[in-house]
Amino acid sequence: MTWVAETLYDEQGFEQRLLVTRELHREKTDFQEIVVAETKGFGRTLFLDGVVQTTERDEFVYHEMITHVPMLAHGDANRVLIIGGGDGGVLREVLRHPVEKAVMVEIDGRVVEECRKFLPSLSDGAFDDPRAELIIADGIKYVAESSDSFDAIIVDSTDPMGPGEVLFTEAFYADCCRLLGDGGVLVTQCGVPFFQSSEVTDSYRRLRPYFSDVGFYLAVVPTYVGGHMTLGWASNAAGLRQVSVDVLSKRFAAAGLQCRYYSPAMHSAAFTLPPFITSLIPEQLDDR
Ligand code: SAM
């Protein structure tokens, strides 16, 4: 057994360690280093370039919140685009809804292959669902070239470095806006503001020119260390962020979802931000 340190916050003098009991796979692809390992505390875990991406034990938090908040707020999302999400957890959760189509654009096919093999519970058969379409491509290239339309776009990317960096750009968000119908919603993985505060500020600045309603909501994912994780929210549909718990409860029941972190009350409460996060949102852009 060896302790493996995640060095994402080296510069901030902070690291988390996981006790690895067995390494299952290690590979350098054209895009990143993939490691899948058995860990004592969190089950099988996927690391990309040394950063924890998802673990069997706490993946439900992130995958439920990045998926069911936009899906139940929208209420009738039939066509969903997932950017990234190589482990298949978001695809699995999207397909729990009666969607017509879920298109997943992942840059690194090796992540999909190794997660299907070593972390099958994440996708849980989702890649074999006839409604799912997996495209191995760079997400920014896909959205730039697509003329398709979607009701929801879920960006389940790595952090804004390496291949994931382009998924935090204004050009990417502009094309996402073009692909979303008027009532559409975009949500993005937006880091842990206690350590990655610029992701909130930068994402807001880059989303706001294209979306009238830009905000953030929270989830607490134990292995995304540093407290709250933020998920970015952007839509041109007024009121989508304020759907009532009563309406969400009806939709949640109709979808027949069983969740361990998501609930209609948690959905609504997740948009309440502590002042230290609200202060990261630049107000001056609000004069559009
Ligand atoms: N839940 C994790 C998180 O919050 O950090 C992300 C998990 S998922 C494994 C991240 C995926 O984004 C990886 O499979 C990676 O290959 C993919 N990715 C990174 N850059 C991409 C890009 N430009 N286009 C499409 N997929 C990308």
mmCIF file of C-alpha atoms and ligand atoms in Angstrom:
data_model
loop_
_atom_site.group_PDB
_atom_site.id
_atom_site.type_symbol
_atom_site.label_atom_id
_atom_site.label_comp_id
_atom_site.label_asym_id
_atom_site.label_seq_id
_atom_site.Cartn_x
_atom_site.Cartn_y
_atom_site.Cartn_z
ATOM 1 C CA MET A 1 0.000 0.000 0.000
ATOM 2 C CA THR A 2 1.273 3.473 -0.811
ATOM 3 C CA TRP A 3 0.033 6.975 -0.041
ATOM 4 C CA VAL A 4 -0.528 8.933 -3.252
ATOM 5 C CA ALA A 5 -0.594 12.716 -3.016
ATOM 6 C CA GLU A 6 -2.787 14.868 -5.233
ATOM 7 C CA THR A 7 -0.669 17.945 -5.843
ATOM 8 C CA LEU A 8 -3.300 20.207 -7.425
ATOM 9 C CA TYR A 9 -2.809 22.828 -4.715
ATOM 10 C CA ASP A 10 0.943 22.517 -4.275
ATOM 11 C CA GLU A 11 1.375 26.246 -4.667
ATOM 12 C CA GLN A 12 -1.101 26.827 -1.862
ATOM 13 C CA GLY A 13 0.791 24.501 0.416
ATOM 14 C CA PHE A 14 -1.967 21.940 0.511
ATOM 15 C CA GLU A 15 -2.346 18.379 -0.726
ATOM 16 C CA GLN A 16 -4.644 15.450 -0.112
ATOM 17 C CA ARG A 17 -3.388 11.886 0.040
ATOM 18 C CA LEU A 18 -5.209 8.651 -0.755
ATOM 19 C CA LEU A 19 -3.966 5.278 0.388
ATOM 20 C CA VAL A 20 -3.642 3.199 -2.782
ATOM 21 C CA THR A 21 -3.921 -0.542 -2.205
ATOM 22 C CA ARG A 22 -3.485 -1.566 -5.837
ATOM 23 C CA GLU A 23 -2.766 0.267 -9.064
ATOM 24 C CA LEU A 24 -4.992 -1.122 -11.817
ATOM 25 C CA HIS A 25 -3.901 0.930 -14.823
ATOM 26 C CA ARG A 26 -1.390 3.603 -15.742
ATOM 27 C CA GLU A 27 -1.020 5.102 -19.210
ATOM 28 C CA LYS A 28 0.178 8.277 -20.885
ATOM 29 C CA THR A 29 -2.207 9.113 -23.705
ATOM 30 C CA ASP A 30 -1.931 11.901 -26.284
ATOM 31 C CA PHE A 31 -3.796 14.120 -23.813
ATOM 32 C CA GLN A 32 -2.986 13.172 -20.227
ATOM 33 C CA GLU A 33 -1.787 10.548 -17.801
ATOM 34 C CA ILE A 34 -4.521 8.116 -16.779
ATOM 35 C CA VAL A 35 -4.254 6.196 -13.508
ATOM 36 C CA VAL A 36 -6.978 3.958 -12.104
ATOM 37 C CA ALA A 37 -6.309 2.609 -8.605
ATOM 38 C CA GLU A 38 -7.959 0.770 -5.764
ATOM 39 C CA THR A 39 -7.914 3.028 -2.666
ATOM 40 C CA LYS A 40 -8.572 2.107 0.970
ATOM 41 C CA GLY A 41 -10.932 4.976 1.652
ATOM 42 C CA PHE A 42 -12.756 5.673 -1.614
ATOM 43 C CA GLY A 43 -12.811 2.474 -3.641
ATOM 44 C CA ARG A 44 -11.629 2.608 -7.227
ATOM 45 C CA THR A 45 -10.459 6.074 -8.213
ATOM 46 C CA LEU A 46 -9.643 7.768 -11.519
ATOM 47 C CA PHE A 47 -6.753 10.230 -11.605
ATOM 48 C CA LEU A 48 -5.941 12.350 -14.655
ATOM 49 C CA ASP A 49 -2.564 14.079 -14.578
ATOM 50 C CA GLY A 50 -2.433 13.302 -10.874
ATOM 51 C CA VAL A 51 -5.789 14.975 -10.087
ATOM 52 C CA VAL A 52 -8.670 13.019 -8.567
ATOM 53 C CA GLN A 53 -11.500 12.937 -11.117
ATOM 54 C CA THR A 54 -13.961 10.560 -9.539
ATOM 55 C CA THR A 55 -14.138 7.807 -6.946
ATOM 56 C CA GLU A 56 -16.588 4.956 -6.485
ATOM 57 C CA ARG A 57 -17.435 6.165 -2.996
ATOM 58 C CA ASP A 58 -18.325 9.831 -3.565
ATOM 59 C CA GLU A 59 -19.080 10.105 -7.304
ATOM 60 C CA PHE A 60 -22.818 10.168 -6.639
ATOM 61 C CA VAL A 61 -22.654 13.686 -5.198
ATOM 62 C CA TYR A 62 -21.142 15.327 -8.245
ATOM 63 C CA HIS A 63 -22.930 13.266 -10.920
ATOM 64 C CA GLU A 64 -26.358 13.770 -9.325
ATOM 65 C CA MET A 65 -25.908 17.523 -8.863
ATOM 66 C CA ILE A 66 -24.331 18.365 -12.236
ATOM 67 C CA THR A 67 -27.120 16.406 -13.962
ATOM 68 C CA HIS A 68 -30.426 16.603 -12.072
ATOM 69 C CA VAL A 69 -30.268 20.322 -11.273
ATOM 70 C CA PRO A 70 -30.344 21.393 -14.953
ATOM 71 C CA MET A 71 -32.548 18.485 -16.043
ATOM 72 C CA LEU A 72 -35.264 19.065 -13.417
ATOM 73 C CA ALA A 73 -35.056 22.849 -13.638
ATOM 74 C CA HIS A 74 -35.615 22.612 -17.402
ATOM 75 C CA GLY A 75 -38.375 20.041 -16.982
ATOM 76 C CA ASP A 76 -38.479 18.747 -20.553
ATOM 77 C CA ALA A 77 -34.921 18.275 -21.774
ATOM 78 C CA ASN A 78 -35.005 15.795 -24.645
ATOM 79 C CA ARG A 79 -31.625 16.423 -26.265
ATOM 80 C CA VAL A 80 -28.624 16.670 -23.957
ATOM 81 C CA LEU A 81 -24.980 17.346 -24.833
ATOM 82 C CA ILE A 82 -22.248 16.220 -22.431
ATOM 83 C CA ILE A 83 -18.761 17.594 -22.972
ATOM 84 C CA GLY A 84 -16.037 15.486 -21.298
ATOM 85 C CA GLY A 85 -17.432 13.051 -18.785
ATOM 86 C CA GLY A 86 -15.187 10.185 -19.901
ATOM 87 C CA ASP A 87 -16.004 7.997 -16.889
ATOM 88 C CA GLY A 88 -19.663 7.858 -17.939
ATOM 89 C CA GLY A 89 -21.163 9.014 -14.628
ATOM 90 C CA VAL A 90 -22.968 12.016 -16.107
ATOM 91 C CA LEU A 91 -24.191 9.960 -19.072
ATOM 92 C CA ARG A 92 -25.586 7.396 -16.628
ATOM 93 C CA GLU A 93 -27.505 10.043 -14.712
ATOM 94 C CA VAL A 94 -28.793 11.831 -17.849
ATOM 95 C CA LEU A 95 -30.191 8.558 -19.186
ATOM 96 C CA ARG A 96 -32.240 8.124 -15.995
ATOM 97 C CA HIS A 97 -34.451 10.836 -17.553
ATOM 98 C CA PRO A 98 -36.765 10.116 -20.526
ATOM 99 C CA VAL A 99 -34.453 11.897 -22.979
ATOM 100 C CA GLU A 100 -34.493 11.199 -26.703
ATOM 101 C CA LYS A 101 -30.758 11.635 -27.155
ATOM 102 C CA ALA A 102 -27.622 12.097 -25.080
ATOM 103 C CA VAL A 103 -24.552 13.063 -27.112
ATOM 104 C CA MET A 104 -21.257 12.782 -25.226
ATOM 105 C CA VAL A 105 -18.134 14.412 -26.683
ATOM 106 C CA GLU A 106 -14.979 13.191 -24.939
ATOM 107 C CA ILE A 107 -11.493 14.045 -26.215
ATOM 108 C CA ASP A 108 -9.731 10.939 -24.912
ATOM 109 C CA GLY A 109 -11.194 7.587 -25.896
ATOM 110 C CA ARG A 110 -8.736 5.817 -23.622
ATOM 111 C CA VAL A 111 -10.442 7.331 -20.566
ATOM 112 C CA VAL A 112 -13.748 5.837 -21.693
ATOM 113 C CA GLU A 113 -12.196 2.448 -22.406
ATOM 114 C CA GLU A 114 -10.304 2.188 -19.107
ATOM 115 C CA CYS A 115 -13.268 3.435 -17.054
ATOM 116 C CA ARG A 116 -15.607 0.950 -18.736
ATOM 117 C CA LYS A 117 -13.113 -1.768 -17.798
ATOM 118 C CA PHE A 118 -12.036 -0.750 -14.287
ATOM 119 C CA LEU A 119 -14.885 1.532 -13.109
ATOM 120 C CA PRO A 120 -17.963 -0.104 -14.663
ATOM 121 C CA SER A 121 -20.291 1.147 -11.922
ATOM 122 C CA LEU A 122 -19.734 4.730 -13.121
ATOM 123 C CA SER A 123 -21.312 4.261 -16.550
ATOM 124 C CA ASP A 124 -23.407 1.239 -15.437
ATOM 125 C CA GLY A 125 -24.243 0.277 -19.024
ATOM 126 C CA ALA A 126 -24.962 3.842 -20.199
ATOM 127 C CA PHE A 127 -22.639 3.577 -23.187
ATOM 128 C CA ASP A 128 -24.772 0.714 -24.510
ATOM 129 C CA ASP A 129 -28.033 2.654 -24.246
ATOM 130 C CA PRO A 130 -29.432 3.233 -27.764
ATOM 131 C CA ARG A 131 -30.138 6.874 -26.842
ATOM 132 C CA ALA A 132 -26.442 7.497 -26.160
ATOM 133 C CA GLU A 133 -24.033 8.701 -28.849
ATOM 134 C CA LEU A 134 -20.332 8.821 -27.921
ATOM 135 C CA ILE A 135 -18.126 11.062 -30.044
ATOM 136 C CA ILE A 136 -14.379 11.110 -29.460
ATOM 137 C CA ALA A 137 -13.411 14.689 -30.255
ATOM 138 C CA ASP A 138 -12.284 17.975 -28.728
ATOM 139 C CA GLY A 139 -15.361 19.586 -27.205
ATOM 140 C CA ILE A 140 -14.483 23.051 -28.479
ATOM 141 C CA LYS A 141 -14.161 21.770 -32.041
ATOM 142 C CA TYR A 142 -17.445 19.883 -31.779
ATOM 143 C CA VAL A 143 -19.492 22.873 -30.593
ATOM 144 C CA ALA A 144 -17.851 25.156 -33.161
ATOM 145 C CA GLU A 145 -18.783 22.839 -36.033
ATOM 146 C CA SER A 146 -22.161 21.548 -34.815
ATOM 147 C CA SER A 147 -25.438 22.933 -36.082
ATOM 148 C CA ASP A 148 -27.425 20.643 -33.801
ATOM 149 C CA SER A 149 -29.624 21.978 -30.997
ATOM 150 C CA PHE A 150 -29.793 20.858 -27.396
ATOM 151 C CA ASP A 151 -31.952 21.567 -24.369
ATOM 152 C CA ALA A 152 -29.107 21.133 -21.892
ATOM 153 C CA ILE A 153 -25.320 21.159 -22.173
ATOM 154 C CA ILE A 154 -23.339 19.662 -19.296
ATOM 155 C CA VAL A 155 -19.610 20.374 -19.266
ATOM 156 C CA ASP A 156 -17.996 17.672 -17.147
ATOM 157 C CA SER A 157 -14.414 18.657 -17.861
ATOM 158 C CA THR A 158 -11.086 18.460 -16.150
ATOM 159 C CA ASP A 159 -9.713 21.685 -14.674
ATOM 160 C CA PRO A 160 -8.760 24.632 -16.924
ATOM 161 C CA MET A 161 -5.332 23.245 -17.806
ATOM 162 C CA GLY A 162 -4.159 20.836 -20.461
ATOM 163 C CA PRO A 163 -6.957 19.619 -22.745
ATOM 164 C CA GLY A 164 -9.642 21.078 -20.482
ATOM 165 C CA GLU A 165 -8.442 24.669 -20.754
ATOM 166 C CA VAL A 166 -10.387 25.407 -23.948
ATOM 167 C CA LEU A 167 -13.645 24.449 -22.247
ATOM 168 C CA PHE A 168 -13.404 27.524 -20.045
ATOM 169 C CA THR A 169 -13.121 30.040 -22.906
ATOM 170 C CA GLU A 170 -15.554 32.642 -24.203
ATOM 171 C CA ALA A 171 -15.409 31.094 -27.685
ATOM 172 C CA PHE A 172 -16.579 27.775 -26.260
ATOM 173 C CA TYR A 173 -19.426 29.392 -24.329
ATOM 174 C CA ALA A 174 -20.498 31.413 -27.391
ATOM 175 C CA ASP A 175 -20.929 28.219 -29.393
ATOM 176 C CA CYS A 176 -22.702 26.492 -26.505
ATOM 177 C CA CYS A 177 -25.137 29.417 -26.455
ATOM 178 C CA ARG A 178 -25.718 28.990 -30.192
ATOM 179 C CA LEU A 179 -26.495 25.261 -29.794
ATOM 180 C CA LEU A 180 -28.968 25.747 -26.932
ATOM 181 C CA GLY A 181 -32.619 26.415 -27.693
ATOM 182 C CA ASP A 182 -34.156 29.488 -25.999
ATOM 183 C CA GLY A 183 -35.172 27.534 -22.931
ATOM 184 C CA GLY A 184 -31.830 25.756 -22.742
ATOM 185 C CA VAL A 185 -29.362 25.596 -19.880
ATOM 186 C CA LEU A 186 -25.608 25.177 -19.661
ATOM 187 C CA VAL A 187 -23.884 23.886 -16.529
ATOM 188 C CA THR A 188 -20.160 23.594 -16.049
ATOM 189 C CA GLN A 189 -17.673 22.072 -13.659
ATOM 190 C CA CYS A 190 -16.340 25.224 -12.023
ATOM 191 C CA GLY A 191 -13.826 24.144 -9.423
ATOM 192 C CA VAL A 192 -13.474 24.628 -5.695
ATOM 193 C CA PRO A 193 -13.606 28.392 -5.061
ATOM 194 C CA PHE A 194 -11.690 28.211 -1.779
ATOM 195 C CA PHE A 195 -8.624 27.257 -3.832
ATOM 196 C CA GLN A 196 -9.688 28.046 -7.444
ATOM 197 C CA SER A 197 -11.484 31.366 -7.004
ATOM 198 C CA SER A 198 -10.553 32.624 -10.471
ATOM 199 C CA GLU A 199 -12.705 29.913 -12.051
ATOM 200 C CA VAL A 200 -15.859 31.556 -10.672
ATOM 201 C CA THR A 201 -14.821 35.072 -11.655
ATOM 202 C CA ASP A 202 -13.489 34.114 -15.073
ATOM 203 C CA SER A 203 -16.428 31.843 -15.899
ATOM 204 C CA TYR A 204 -18.905 34.586 -14.991
ATOM 205 C CA ARG A 205 -17.076 37.144 -17.141
ATOM 206 C CA ARG A 206 -16.938 34.759 -20.118
ATOM 207 C CA LEU A 207 -20.538 33.506 -19.823
ATOM 208 C CA ARG A 208 -22.271 36.802 -19.124
ATOM 209 C CA PRO A 209 -21.941 38.275 -22.680
ATOM 210 C CA TYR A 210 -24.019 35.347 -24.022
ATOM 211 C CA PHE A 211 -26.419 34.439 -21.230
ATOM 212 C CA SER A 212 -28.837 36.700 -19.375
ATOM 213 C CA ASP A 213 -28.890 34.467 -16.308
ATOM 214 C CA VAL A 214 -25.479 33.380 -15.000
ATOM 215 C CA GLY A 215 -24.952 31.946 -11.551
ATOM 216 C CA PHE A 216 -23.436 29.169 -9.521
ATOM 217 C CA TYR A 217 -24.625 26.392 -7.319
ATOM 218 C CA LEU A 218 -22.839 24.247 -4.780
ATOM 219 C CA ALA A 219 -22.155 20.636 -3.975
ATOM 220 C CA VAL A 220 -19.850 19.145 -1.374
ATOM 221 C CA VAL A 221 -17.718 16.406 -2.939
ATOM 222 C CA PRO A 222 -15.328 14.976 -0.315
ATOM 223 C CA THR A 223 -12.471 14.281 -2.744
ATOM 224 C CA TYR A 224 -12.748 17.681 -4.456
ATOM 225 C CA VAL A 225 -10.982 19.080 -1.441
ATOM 226 C CA GLY A 226 -11.334 22.630 -0.182
ATOM 227 C CA GLY A 227 -14.980 22.787 0.797
ATOM 228 C CA HIS A 228 -17.775 23.646 -1.625
ATOM 229 C CA MET A 229 -17.461 22.788 -5.293
ATOM 230 C CA THR A 230 -19.134 25.270 -7.631
ATOM 231 C CA LEU A 231 -21.091 24.373 -10.710
ATOM 232 C CA GLY A 232 -21.583 27.151 -13.238
ATOM 233 C CA TRP A 233 -25.095 27.873 -14.503
ATOM 234 C CA ALA A 234 -26.025 29.837 -17.650
ATOM 235 C CA SER A 235 -29.346 30.256 -19.442
ATOM 236 C CA ASN A 236 -31.378 32.751 -21.439
ATOM 237 C CA ALA A 237 -34.580 31.388 -19.935
ATOM 238 C CA ALA A 238 -35.672 33.657 -17.111
ATOM 239 C CA GLY A 239 -36.672 31.940 -13.921
ATOM 240 C CA LEU A 240 -35.114 28.573 -14.677
ATOM 241 C CA ARG A 241 -32.812 28.988 -11.704
ATOM 242 C CA GLN A 242 -35.730 29.783 -9.402
ATOM 243 C CA VAL A 243 -38.041 26.826 -10.096
ATOM 244 C CA SER A 244 -39.894 26.113 -6.850
ATOM 245 C CA VAL A 245 -39.255 23.118 -4.630
ATOM 246 C CA ASP A 246 -42.882 22.187 -5.191
ATOM 247 C CA VAL A 247 -42.477 22.021 -8.982
ATOM 248 C CA LEU A 248 -39.101 20.277 -8.641
ATOM 249 C CA SER A 249 -40.675 17.717 -6.303
ATOM 250 C CA LYS A 250 -43.384 16.900 -8.823
ATOM 251 C CA ARG A 251 -40.790 16.491 -11.583
ATOM 252 C CA PHE A 252 -38.496 14.457 -9.315
ATOM 253 C CA ALA A 253 -41.342 12.080 -8.445
ATOM 254 C CA ALA A 254 -42.445 11.812 -12.088
ATOM 255 C CA ALA A 255 -38.887 10.906 -13.127
ATOM 256 C CA GLY A 256 -38.858 8.175 -10.488
ATOM 257 C CA LEU A 257 -35.359 9.152 -9.375
ATOM 258 C CA GLN A 258 -33.736 7.700 -6.264
ATOM 259 C CA CYS A 259 -30.780 9.862 -5.209
ATOM 260 C CA ARG A 260 -28.311 10.005 -2.313
ATOM 261 C CA TYR A 261 -27.346 13.676 -2.514
ATOM 262 C CA TYR A 262 -29.830 15.374 -4.839
ATOM 263 C CA SER A 263 -33.250 16.300 -3.542
ATOM 264 C CA PRO A 264 -35.570 19.122 -4.634
ATOM 265 C CA ALA A 265 -34.796 20.954 -1.376
ATOM 266 C CA MET A 266 -31.041 20.501 -1.870
ATOM 267 C CA HIS A 267 -31.437 21.699 -5.477
ATOM 268 C CA SER A 268 -33.055 24.915 -4.356
ATOM 269 C CA ALA A 269 -30.659 25.449 -1.439
ATOM 270 C CA ALA A 270 -27.601 24.784 -3.632
ATOM 271 C CA PHE A 271 -28.008 28.198 -5.285
ATOM 272 C CA THR A 272 -27.521 29.951 -1.940
ATOM 273 C CA LEU A 273 -23.892 31.040 -1.902
ATOM 274 C CA PRO A 274 -21.799 32.146 1.083
ATOM 275 C CA PRO A 275 -20.497 35.735 0.848
ATOM 276 C CA PHE A 276 -16.923 34.666 0.099
ATOM 277 C CA ILE A 277 -18.177 33.027 -3.115
ATOM 278 C CA THR A 278 -20.713 35.717 -4.029
ATOM 279 C CA SER A 279 -17.885 38.258 -3.735
ATOM 280 C CA LEU A 280 -16.097 36.460 -6.596
ATOM 281 C CA ILE A 281 -18.926 37.352 -9.020
ATOM 282 C CA PRO A 282 -18.136 40.611 -10.848
ATOM 283 C CA GLU A 283 -21.223 42.842 -10.521
ATOM 284 C CA GLN A 284 -20.111 45.437 -13.072
ATOM 285 C CA LEU A 285 -20.973 43.042 -15.911
ATOM 286 C CA ASP A 286 -24.606 43.150 -14.838
ATOM 287 C CA ASP A 287 -25.402 46.213 -16.964
ATOM 288 C CA ARG A 288 -25.883 44.230 -20.212
HETATM 289 N N1 SAM B 1 -15.790 15.154 -12.549
HETATM 290 C C1 SAM B 1 -14.440 15.513 -12.903
HETATM 291 C C2 SAM B 1 -14.113 16.892 -12.389
HETATM 292 O O1 SAM B 1 -15.003 17.543 -11.857
HETATM 293 O O2 SAM B 1 -12.945 17.283 -12.493
HETATM 294 C C3 SAM B 1 -14.259 15.410 -14.392
HETATM 295 C C4 SAM B 1 -14.333 14.002 -14.818
HETATM 296 S S1 SAM B 1 -14.187 13.576 -16.475
HETATM 297 C C5 SAM B 1 -13.082 12.267 -16.309
HETATM 298 C C6 SAM B 1 -13.251 14.873 -17.245
HETATM 299 C C7 SAM B 1 -13.075 14.527 -18.719
HETATM 300 O O3 SAM B 1 -12.899 15.708 -19.508
HETATM 301 C C8 SAM B 1 -11.844 13.644 -19.030
HETATM 302 O O4 SAM B 1 -12.264 12.391 -19.485
HETATM 303 C C9 SAM B 1 -11.088 14.425 -20.108
HETATM 304 O O5 SAM B 1 -10.476 13.593 -21.069
HETATM 305 C C10 SAM B 1 -12.200 15.277 -20.681
HETATM 306 N N2 SAM B 1 -11.747 16.458 -21.430
HETATM 307 C C11 SAM B 1 -10.759 17.315 -21.098
HETATM 308 N N3 SAM B 1 -10.623 18.259 -22.057
HETATM 309 C C12 SAM B 1 -11.564 17.995 -23.016
HETATM 310 C C13 SAM B 1 -11.932 18.610 -24.244
HETATM 311 N N4 SAM B 1 -11.277 19.703 -24.688
HETATM 312 N N5 SAM B 1 -12.946 18.075 -24.955
HETATM 313 C C14 SAM B 1 -13.606 16.973 -24.508
HETATM 314 N N6 SAM B 1 -13.299 16.319 -23.361
HETATM 315 C C15 SAM B 1 -12.286 16.844 -22.617
#
